Short mmCIF file of C-alpha atoms and ligand atoms in Angstrom, two decimals:
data_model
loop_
_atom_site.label_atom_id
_atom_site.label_comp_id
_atom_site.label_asym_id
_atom_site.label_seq_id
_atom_site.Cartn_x
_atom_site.Cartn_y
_atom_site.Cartn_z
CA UNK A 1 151.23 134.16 113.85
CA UNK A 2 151.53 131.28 116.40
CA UNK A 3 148.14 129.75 117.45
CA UNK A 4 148.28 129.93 121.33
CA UNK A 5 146.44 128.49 123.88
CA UNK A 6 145.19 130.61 127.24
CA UNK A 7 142.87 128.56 130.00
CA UNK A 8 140.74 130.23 131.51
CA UNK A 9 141.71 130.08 135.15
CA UNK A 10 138.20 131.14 137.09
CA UNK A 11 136.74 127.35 135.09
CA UNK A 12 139.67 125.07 136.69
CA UNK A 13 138.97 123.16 139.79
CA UNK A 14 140.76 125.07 142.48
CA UNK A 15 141.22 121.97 144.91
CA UNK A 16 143.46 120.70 142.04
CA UNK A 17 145.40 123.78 141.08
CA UNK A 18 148.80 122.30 141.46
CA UNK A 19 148.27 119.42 139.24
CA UNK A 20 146.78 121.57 136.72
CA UNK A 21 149.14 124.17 136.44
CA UNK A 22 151.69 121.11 135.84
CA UNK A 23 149.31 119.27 133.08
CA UNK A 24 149.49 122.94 131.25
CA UNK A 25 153.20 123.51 131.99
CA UNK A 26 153.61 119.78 130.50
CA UNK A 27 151.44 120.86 126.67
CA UNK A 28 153.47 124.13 126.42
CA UNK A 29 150.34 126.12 127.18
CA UNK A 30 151.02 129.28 125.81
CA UNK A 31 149.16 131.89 129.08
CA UNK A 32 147.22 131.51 132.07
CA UNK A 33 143.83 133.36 131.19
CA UNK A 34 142.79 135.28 134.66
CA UNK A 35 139.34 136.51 134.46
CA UNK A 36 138.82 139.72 137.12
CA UNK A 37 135.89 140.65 137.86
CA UNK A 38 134.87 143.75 140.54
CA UNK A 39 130.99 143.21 139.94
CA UNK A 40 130.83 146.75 138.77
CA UNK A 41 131.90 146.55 135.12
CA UNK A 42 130.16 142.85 134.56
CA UNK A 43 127.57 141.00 137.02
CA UNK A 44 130.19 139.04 138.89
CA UNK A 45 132.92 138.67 141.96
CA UNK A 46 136.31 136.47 140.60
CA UNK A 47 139.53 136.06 141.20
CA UNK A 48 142.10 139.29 142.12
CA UNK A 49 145.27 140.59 142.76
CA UNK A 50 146.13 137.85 145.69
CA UNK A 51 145.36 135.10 143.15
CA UNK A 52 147.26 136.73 140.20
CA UNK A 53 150.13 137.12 142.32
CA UNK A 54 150.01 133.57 143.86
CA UNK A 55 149.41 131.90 140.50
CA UNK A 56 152.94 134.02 139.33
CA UNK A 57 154.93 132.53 141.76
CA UNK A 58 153.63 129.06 141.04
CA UNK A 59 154.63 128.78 137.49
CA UNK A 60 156.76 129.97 134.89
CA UNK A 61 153.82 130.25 132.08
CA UNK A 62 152.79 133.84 131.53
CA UNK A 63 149.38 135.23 132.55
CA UNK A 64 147.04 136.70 130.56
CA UNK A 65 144.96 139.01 132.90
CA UNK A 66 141.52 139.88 132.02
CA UNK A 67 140.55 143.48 133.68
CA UNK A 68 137.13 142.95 133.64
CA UNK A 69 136.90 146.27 136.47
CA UNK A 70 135.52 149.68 136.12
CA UNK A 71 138.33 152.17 136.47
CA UNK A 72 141.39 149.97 135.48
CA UNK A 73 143.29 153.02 135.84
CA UNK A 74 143.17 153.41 139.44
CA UNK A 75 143.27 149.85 140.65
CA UNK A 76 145.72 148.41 138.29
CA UNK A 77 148.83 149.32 140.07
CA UNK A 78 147.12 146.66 142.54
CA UNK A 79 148.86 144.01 140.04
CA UNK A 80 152.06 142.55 139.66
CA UNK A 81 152.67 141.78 136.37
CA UNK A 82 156.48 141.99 134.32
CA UNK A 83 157.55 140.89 130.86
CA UNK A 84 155.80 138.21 128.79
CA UNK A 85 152.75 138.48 130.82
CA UNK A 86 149.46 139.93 128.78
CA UNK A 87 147.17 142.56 130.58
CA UNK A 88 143.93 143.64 128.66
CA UNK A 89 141.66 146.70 130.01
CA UNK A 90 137.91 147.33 128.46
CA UNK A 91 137.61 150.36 126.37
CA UNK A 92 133.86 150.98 127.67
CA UNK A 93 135.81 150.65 131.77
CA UNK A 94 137.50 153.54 131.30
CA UNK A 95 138.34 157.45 130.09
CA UNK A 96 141.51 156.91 130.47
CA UNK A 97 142.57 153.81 127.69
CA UNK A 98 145.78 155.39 126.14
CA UNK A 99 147.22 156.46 129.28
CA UNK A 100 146.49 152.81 130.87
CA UNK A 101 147.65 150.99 128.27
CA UNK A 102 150.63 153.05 128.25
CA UNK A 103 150.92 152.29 131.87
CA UNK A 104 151.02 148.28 130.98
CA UNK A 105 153.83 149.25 128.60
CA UNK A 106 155.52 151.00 130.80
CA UNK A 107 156.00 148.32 133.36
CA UNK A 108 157.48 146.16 130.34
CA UNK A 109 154.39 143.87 129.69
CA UNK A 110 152.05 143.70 126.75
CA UNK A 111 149.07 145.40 126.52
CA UNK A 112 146.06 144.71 125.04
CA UNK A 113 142.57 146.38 124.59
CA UNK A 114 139.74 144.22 124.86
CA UNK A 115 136.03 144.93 123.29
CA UNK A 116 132.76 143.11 124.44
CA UNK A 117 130.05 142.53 122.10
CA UNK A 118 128.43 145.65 121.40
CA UNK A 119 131.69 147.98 121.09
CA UNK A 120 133.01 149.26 118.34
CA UNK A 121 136.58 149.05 117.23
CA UNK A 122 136.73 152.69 116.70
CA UNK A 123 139.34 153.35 119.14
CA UNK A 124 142.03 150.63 117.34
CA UNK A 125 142.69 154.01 115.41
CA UNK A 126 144.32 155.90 118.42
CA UNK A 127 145.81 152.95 120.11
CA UNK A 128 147.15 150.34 117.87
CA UNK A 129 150.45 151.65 117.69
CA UNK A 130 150.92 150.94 121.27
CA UNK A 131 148.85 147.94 121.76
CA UNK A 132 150.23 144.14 121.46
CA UNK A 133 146.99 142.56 121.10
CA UNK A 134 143.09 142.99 120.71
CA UNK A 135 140.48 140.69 122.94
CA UNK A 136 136.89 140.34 121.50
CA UNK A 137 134.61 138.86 124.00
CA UNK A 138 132.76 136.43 121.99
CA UNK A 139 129.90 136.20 125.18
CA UNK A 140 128.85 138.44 127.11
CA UNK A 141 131.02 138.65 129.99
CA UNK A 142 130.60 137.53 133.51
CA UNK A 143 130.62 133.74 133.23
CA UNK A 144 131.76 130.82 131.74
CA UNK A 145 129.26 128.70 129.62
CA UNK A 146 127.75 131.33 128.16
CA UNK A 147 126.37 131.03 124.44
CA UNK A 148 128.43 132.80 121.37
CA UNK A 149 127.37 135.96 120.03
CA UNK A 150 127.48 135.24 116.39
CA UNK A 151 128.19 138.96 115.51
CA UNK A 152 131.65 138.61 116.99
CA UNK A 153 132.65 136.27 114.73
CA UNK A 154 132.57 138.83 111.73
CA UNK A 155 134.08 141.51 113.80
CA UNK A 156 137.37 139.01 113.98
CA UNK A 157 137.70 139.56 110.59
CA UNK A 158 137.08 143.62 110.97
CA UNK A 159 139.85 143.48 113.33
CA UNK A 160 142.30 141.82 111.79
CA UNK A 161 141.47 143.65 108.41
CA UNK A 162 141.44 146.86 110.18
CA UNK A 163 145.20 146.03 111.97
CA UNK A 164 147.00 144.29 108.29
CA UNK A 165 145.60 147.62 106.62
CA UNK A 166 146.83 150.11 109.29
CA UNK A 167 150.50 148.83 109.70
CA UNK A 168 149.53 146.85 112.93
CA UNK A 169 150.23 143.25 111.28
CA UNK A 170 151.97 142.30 114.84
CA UNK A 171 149.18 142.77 116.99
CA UNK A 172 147.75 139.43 117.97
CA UNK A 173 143.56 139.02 118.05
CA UNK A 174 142.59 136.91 121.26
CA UNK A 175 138.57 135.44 121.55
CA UNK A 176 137.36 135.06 124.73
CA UNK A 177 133.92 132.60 125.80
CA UNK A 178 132.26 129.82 124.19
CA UNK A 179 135.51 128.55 122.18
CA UNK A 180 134.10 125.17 121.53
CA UNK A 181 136.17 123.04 119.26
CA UNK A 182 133.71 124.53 116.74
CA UNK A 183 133.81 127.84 117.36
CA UNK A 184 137.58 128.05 117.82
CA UNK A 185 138.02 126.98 114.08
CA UNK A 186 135.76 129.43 112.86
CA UNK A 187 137.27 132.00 115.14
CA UNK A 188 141.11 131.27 113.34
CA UNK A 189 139.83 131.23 109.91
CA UNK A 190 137.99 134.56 110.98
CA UNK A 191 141.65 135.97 112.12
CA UNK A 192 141.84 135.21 116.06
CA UNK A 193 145.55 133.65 116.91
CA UNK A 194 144.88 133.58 120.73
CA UNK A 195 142.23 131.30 122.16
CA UNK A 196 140.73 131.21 125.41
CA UNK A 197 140.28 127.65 127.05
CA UNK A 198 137.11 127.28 129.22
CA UNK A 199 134.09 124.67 129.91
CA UNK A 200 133.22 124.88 126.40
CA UNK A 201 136.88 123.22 125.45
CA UNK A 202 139.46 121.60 128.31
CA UNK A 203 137.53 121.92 131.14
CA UNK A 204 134.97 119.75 129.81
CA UNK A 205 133.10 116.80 131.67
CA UNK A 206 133.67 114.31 128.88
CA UNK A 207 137.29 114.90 128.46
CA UNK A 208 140.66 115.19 130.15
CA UNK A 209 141.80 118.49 130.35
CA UNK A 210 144.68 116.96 128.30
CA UNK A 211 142.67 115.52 125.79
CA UNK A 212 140.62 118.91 125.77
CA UNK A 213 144.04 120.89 125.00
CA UNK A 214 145.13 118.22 122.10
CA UNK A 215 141.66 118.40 120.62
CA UNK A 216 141.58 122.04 120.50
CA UNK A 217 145.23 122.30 119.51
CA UNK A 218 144.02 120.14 116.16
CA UNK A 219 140.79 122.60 116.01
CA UNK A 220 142.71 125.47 115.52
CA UNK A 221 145.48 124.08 113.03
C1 DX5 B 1 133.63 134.86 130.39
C2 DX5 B 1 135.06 134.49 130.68
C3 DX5 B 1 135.59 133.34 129.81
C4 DX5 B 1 134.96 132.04 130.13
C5 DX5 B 1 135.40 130.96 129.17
O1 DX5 B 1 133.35 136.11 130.94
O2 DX5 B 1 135.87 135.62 130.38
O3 DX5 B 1 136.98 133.22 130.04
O4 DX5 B 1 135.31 131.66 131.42
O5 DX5 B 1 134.64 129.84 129.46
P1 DX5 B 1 133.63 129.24 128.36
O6 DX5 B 1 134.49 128.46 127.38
O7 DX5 B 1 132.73 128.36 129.16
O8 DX5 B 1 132.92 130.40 127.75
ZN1 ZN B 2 138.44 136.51 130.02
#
């Protein structure tokens, strides 16, 4: 599976969007990770359907929206999203995961379920045949620079193991938080093929955000 690269949109400077978006489009980055948040589900406000929609028209990479909202099923229509683009709902945000994921599929784009810490990967048994990908939230969710939970690391490997045993060996495993240059190469030898880019990686103080996206490009080799 291709190793892909996602930035996490709510860590870039938004004063220099334009000039990021065209460093990214320039290193073939892969998705545009867009974190939204309703306050409800996790303890923070960011970005929404305005932004999602803006950021579409302003380039050609795909997004990779994060529904971090409690009842995805009755606010996701609020989106635009088409083919190519990513779209990955909670399992604990809603009752209603098979028919919203179905509802992502339905509009052509991929769908993904997405787990934080805690959760179990029960549910992979009823949805991965209509699922594209898996995100494991390797922090707690809410904010960037928040420190790994180490358990996540070994519930990659569940993941993965679960989907190559089950006839899911296309379903891509995405980490989300803390991918430091360490972590991310512990999180592909674990099984993850989709990384998302934060302040732990490109958006870094000591780095260009180019420099961040060769290093972790070589991290995850
Ligand atoms: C956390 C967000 C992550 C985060 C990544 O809830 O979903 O995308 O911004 O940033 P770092 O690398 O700082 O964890
Ligand atoms: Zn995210």
């Amino acid at each position: 599976m291709k190793n892909q690269i996602a930035p996490s949109m709510m860590c870039t400077d938004i004063l220099k969007l334009k000039e990021t978006i065209e460093v990214f489009e320039k290193n073939d980055i892969d998705y545009l990770h867009i974190d939204v948040m309703d306050g409800k589900f996790v303890p923070n406000y960011c970005l929404g359907t305005d932004y999602c929609k803006r950021l579409k028209k302003a380039s050609k990479i795909p997004l990779d929206i994060h529904l971090m909202i409690s009842e995805p099923e009755n606010k996701i229509h609020y989106f635009e999203f088409s083919q190519g683009d990513y779209v990955s709902v909670h399992s604990e945000s809603t009752n209603h995961l098979q028919r919203t994921l179905n509802f992502i599929k339905a509009k052509g784009a991929k769908a993904m379920v997405a787990f934080n810490p805690a959760t179990d990967i029960a549910c992979l048994k009823y949805v991965g045949d209509i699922i594209d990908g898996v995100l494991i939230m390797t922090v707690n969710p809410g904010y960037a620079g928040q420190p790994l939970v180490e358990s996540c690391i070994k519930k990659i490997t569940e993941v993965r193991e679960f989907l190559d045993k089950n006839g899911f060996k296309h379903v891509e495993i995405e980490v989300d938080g803390n991918v430091s240059f360490e972590n991310a190469k512990r999180m592909k030898q674990a099984g993850a093929n989709i990384f998302v880019a934060g302040n732990s990686s490109i958006f870094r103080s000591d780095l260009t955000i180019e420099e961040g996206i060769h290093k972790l490009r070589e991290a995850i080799q």
